[in-house]
């Protein structure tokens, strides 16, 4: 394991190891950007696979939680119960009318407050 600066709200959470394809901050939503490589999500089109357990520079090892309940950065207003999609900088946003449901990464368990929202991945 590369170390842990971020821990999910509830355990167990599946934890997998990858290589960072870019600079990653602990707690960011990440996506598969190349073989066995993850990067922070940049938009709704980058389907997040999990949450980074620690900060990592490009090329370094990083562990990723792929399931569980996580407190993530919120991009805009998110209502409790809303389906969420990936957004810029490893955040999540409410699903938009032009987004397909295959891009949903989870469900908001509470409303976004202070730019954070609790999300059940999956």
PDB file of C-alpha atoms in Angstrom:
ATOM      1  CA  UNK A   1       0.000   0.000   0.000  1.00  0.00           C
ATOM      2  CA  UNK A   2       1.142   3.499  -0.791  1.00  0.00           C
ATOM      3  CA  UNK A   3      -0.191   4.933   2.467  1.00  0.00           C
ATOM      4  CA  UNK A   4      -3.478   6.444   3.483  1.00  0.00           C
ATOM      5  CA  UNK A   5      -4.327  10.108   3.877  1.00  0.00           C
ATOM      6  CA  UNK A   6      -8.038   9.544   3.249  1.00  0.00           C
ATOM      7  CA  UNK A   7     -10.360   6.931   4.784  1.00  0.00           C
ATOM      8  CA  UNK A   8     -13.955   6.229   3.650  1.00  0.00           C
ATOM      9  CA  UNK A   9     -16.847   7.006   5.952  1.00  0.00           C
ATOM     10  CA  UNK A  10     -17.650   3.313   6.408  1.00  0.00           C
ATOM     11  CA  UNK A  11     -15.594   0.149   5.979  1.00  0.00           C
ATOM     12  CA  UNK A  12     -15.158  -2.320   4.357  1.00  0.00           C
ATOM     13  CA  UNK A  13     -14.231  -0.684   1.088  1.00  0.00           C
ATOM     14  CA  UNK A  14     -12.409  -2.531  -1.683  1.00  0.00           C
ATOM     15  CA  UNK A  15      -8.924  -1.086  -2.055  1.00  0.00           C
ATOM     16  CA  UNK A  16      -6.937  -1.595  -5.251  1.00  0.00           C
ATOM     17  CA  UNK A  17      -3.458  -0.356  -6.191  1.00  0.00           C
ATOM     18  CA  UNK A  18      -2.745   1.623  -9.366  1.00  0.00           C
ATOM     19  CA  UNK A  19      -0.144   3.986 -10.813  1.00  0.00           C
ATOM     20  CA  UNK A  20      -1.005   7.688 -10.783  1.00  0.00           C
ATOM     21  CA  UNK A  21      -1.268   9.087 -14.311  1.00  0.00           C
ATOM     22  CA  UNK A  22      -1.279  12.665 -12.979  1.00  0.00           C
ATOM     23  CA  UNK A  23      -0.948  14.423  -9.635  1.00  0.00           C
ATOM     24  CA  UNK A  24      -3.719  13.102  -7.351  1.00  0.00           C
ATOM     25  CA  UNK A  25      -5.044  14.538  -4.096  1.00  0.00           C
ATOM     26  CA  UNK A  26      -6.335  12.197  -1.384  1.00  0.00           C
ATOM     27  CA  UNK A  27     -10.118  11.904  -1.603  1.00  0.00           C
ATOM     28  CA  UNK A  28     -10.388  12.713  -5.319  1.00  0.00           C
ATOM     29  CA  UNK A  29     -12.611  10.652  -7.606  1.00  0.00           C
ATOM     30  CA  UNK A  30     -10.335   8.923 -10.135  1.00  0.00           C
ATOM     31  CA  UNK A  31     -10.821   7.079 -13.428  1.00  0.00           C
ATOM     32  CA  UNK A  32      -8.824   4.562 -15.454  1.00  0.00           C
ATOM     33  CA  UNK A  33      -6.685   6.750 -17.739  1.00  0.00           C
ATOM     34  CA  UNK A  34      -4.393   3.981 -19.083  1.00  0.00           C
ATOM     35  CA  UNK A  35      -3.524   0.372 -18.276  1.00  0.00           C
ATOM     36  CA  UNK A  36      -3.394   0.014 -14.454  1.00  0.00           C
ATOM     37  CA  UNK A  37      -3.260   3.817 -14.231  1.00  0.00           C
ATOM     38  CA  UNK A  38      -5.689   6.319 -12.677  1.00  0.00           C
ATOM     39  CA  UNK A  39      -6.083  10.095 -12.904  1.00  0.00           C
ATOM     40  CA  UNK A  40      -8.513  12.570 -11.290  1.00  0.00           C
ATOM     41  CA  UNK A  41     -11.797  12.851 -13.181  1.00  0.00           C
ATOM     42  CA  UNK A  42     -12.056  15.892 -15.406  1.00  0.00           C
ATOM     43  CA  UNK A  43     -15.674  15.809 -16.565  1.00  0.00           C
ATOM     44  CA  UNK A  44     -18.831  13.710 -16.718  1.00  0.00           C
ATOM     45  CA  UNK A  45     -17.375  11.748 -19.623  1.00  0.00           C
ATOM     46  CA  UNK A  46     -14.582  10.331 -17.452  1.00  0.00           C
ATOM     47  CA  UNK A  47     -16.324   7.579 -15.497  1.00  0.00           C
ATOM     48  CA  UNK A  48     -14.919   7.427 -11.983  1.00  0.00           C
ATOM     49  CA  UNK A  49     -13.951   4.029 -10.592  1.00  0.00           C
ATOM     50  CA  UNK A  50     -13.085   5.031  -7.060  1.00  0.00           C
ATOM     51  CA  UNK A  51     -11.584   7.433  -4.552  1.00  0.00           C
ATOM     52  CA  UNK A  52      -7.859   7.972  -4.031  1.00  0.00           C
ATOM     53  CA  UNK A  53      -6.714   6.837  -0.577  1.00  0.00           C
ATOM     54  CA  UNK A  54      -3.651   9.100  -0.597  1.00  0.00           C
ATOM     55  CA  UNK A  55      -1.993  11.914  -2.472  1.00  0.00           C
ATOM     56  CA  UNK A  56       0.326  10.771  -5.255  1.00  0.00           C
ATOM     57  CA  UNK A  57       2.506  12.396  -7.865  1.00  0.00           C
ATOM     58  CA  UNK A  58       2.390  11.213 -11.461  1.00  0.00           C
ATOM     59  CA  UNK A  59       4.043   7.792 -11.767  1.00  0.00           C
ATOM     60  CA  UNK A  60       3.737   6.945  -8.073  1.00  0.00           C
ATOM     61  CA  UNK A  61       1.661   4.119  -6.606  1.00  0.00           C
ATOM     62  CA  UNK A  62      -1.783   5.055  -5.317  1.00  0.00           C
ATOM     63  CA  UNK A  63      -4.458   2.963  -3.605  1.00  0.00           C
ATOM     64  CA  UNK A  64      -8.067   3.467  -4.673  1.00  0.00           C
ATOM     65  CA  UNK A  65     -11.272   2.613  -2.792  1.00  0.00           C
ATOM     66  CA  UNK A  66     -13.750   1.249  -5.355  1.00  0.00           C
ATOM     67  CA  UNK A  67     -16.851   0.855  -3.163  1.00  0.00           C
ATOM     68  CA  UNK A  68     -18.229   2.343   0.019  1.00  0.00           C
ATOM     69  CA  UNK A  69     -19.494   5.654   1.347  1.00  0.00           C
ATOM     70  CA  UNK A  70     -17.189   8.621   0.790  1.00  0.00           C
ATOM     71  CA  UNK A  71     -17.215  12.361   1.446  1.00  0.00           C
ATOM     72  CA  UNK A  72     -16.321  13.946  -1.877  1.00  0.00           C
ATOM     73  CA  UNK A  73     -15.936  17.450  -3.267  1.00  0.00           C
ATOM     74  CA  UNK A  74     -19.224  18.676  -4.734  1.00  0.00           C
ATOM     75  CA  UNK A  75     -19.352  20.637  -7.962  1.00  0.00           C
ATOM     76  CA  UNK A  76     -22.478  22.750  -7.583  1.00  0.00           C
ATOM     77  CA  UNK A  77     -25.640  22.020  -5.649  1.00  0.00           C
ATOM     78  CA  UNK A  78     -26.439  18.343  -5.026  1.00  0.00           C
ATOM     79  CA  UNK A  79     -29.651  17.175  -3.338  1.00  0.00           C
ATOM     80  CA  UNK A  80     -29.853  14.147  -1.060  1.00  0.00           C
ATOM     81  CA  UNK A  81     -30.786  11.096  -3.136  1.00  0.00           C
ATOM     82  CA  UNK A  82     -29.497  12.560  -6.398  1.00  0.00           C
ATOM     83  CA  UNK A  83     -27.575  10.427  -8.854  1.00  0.00           C
ATOM     84  CA  UNK A  84     -24.073  11.889  -9.169  1.00  0.00           C
ATOM     85  CA  UNK A  85     -21.559  11.854 -11.989  1.00  0.00           C
ATOM     86  CA  UNK A  86     -17.869  12.696 -12.142  1.00  0.00           C
ATOM     87  CA  UNK A  87     -16.850  16.330 -12.524  1.00  0.00           C
ATOM     88  CA  UNK A  88     -13.690  18.372 -12.911  1.00  0.00           C
ATOM     89  CA  UNK A  89     -10.858  18.045 -10.384  1.00  0.00           C
ATOM     90  CA  UNK A  90     -12.057  14.675  -9.059  1.00  0.00           C
ATOM     91  CA  UNK A  91     -15.358  16.056  -7.757  1.00  0.00           C
ATOM     92  CA  UNK A  92     -18.954  14.909  -8.303  1.00  0.00           C
ATOM     93  CA  UNK A  93     -21.996  16.769  -9.685  1.00  0.00           C
ATOM     94  CA  UNK A  94     -25.716  16.135 -10.096  1.00  0.00           C
ATOM     95  CA  UNK A  95     -26.566  14.230 -13.248  1.00  0.00           C
ATOM     96  CA  UNK A  96     -27.503  16.645 -16.045  1.00  0.00           C
ATOM     97  CA  UNK A  97     -30.260  16.212 -18.624  1.00  0.00           C
ATOM     98  CA  UNK A  98     -27.693  15.606 -21.383  1.00  0.00           C
ATOM     99  CA  UNK A  99     -25.863  12.917 -19.371  1.00  0.00           C
ATOM    100  CA  UNK A 100     -26.596   9.222 -19.727  1.00  0.00           C
ATOM    101  CA  UNK A 101     -27.084   7.030 -16.687  1.00  0.00           C
ATOM    102  CA  UNK A 102     -24.066   4.883 -17.567  1.00  0.00           C
ATOM    103  CA  UNK A 103     -21.990   7.843 -16.314  1.00  0.00           C
ATOM    104  CA  UNK A 104     -23.477   7.738 -12.792  1.00  0.00           C
ATOM    105  CA  UNK A 105     -20.846   6.930 -10.153  1.00  0.00           C
ATOM    106  CA  UNK A 106     -23.110   6.883  -7.107  1.00  0.00           C
ATOM    107  CA  UNK A 107     -25.915   8.357  -5.027  1.00  0.00           C
ATOM    108  CA  UNK A 108     -25.739  11.410  -2.762  1.00  0.00           C
ATOM    109  CA  UNK A 109     -26.676  10.382   0.782  1.00  0.00           C
ATOM    110  CA  UNK A 110     -27.028  13.986   1.922  1.00  0.00           C
ATOM    111  CA  UNK A 111     -27.204  17.426   0.352  1.00  0.00           C
ATOM    112  CA  UNK A 112     -23.986  19.180  -0.590  1.00  0.00           C
ATOM    113  CA  UNK A 113     -22.793  21.478   2.186  1.00  0.00           C
ATOM    114  CA  UNK A 114     -19.556  23.445   2.360  1.00  0.00           C
ATOM    115  CA  UNK A 115     -18.688  22.025  -1.083  1.00  0.00           C
ATOM    116  CA  UNK A 116     -18.748  18.426   0.252  1.00  0.00           C
ATOM    117  CA  UNK A 117     -21.270  15.624  -0.179  1.00  0.00           C
ATOM    118  CA  UNK A 118     -21.473  12.069   1.191  1.00  0.00           C
ATOM    119  CA  UNK A 119     -21.771   9.589  -1.716  1.00  0.00           C
ATOM    120  CA  UNK A 120     -22.446   5.854  -1.908  1.00  0.00           C
ATOM    121  CA  UNK A 121     -20.305   4.644  -4.822  1.00  0.00           C
ATOM    122  CA  UNK A 122     -21.874   2.180  -7.191  1.00  0.00           C
TER     123      UNK A 122
END
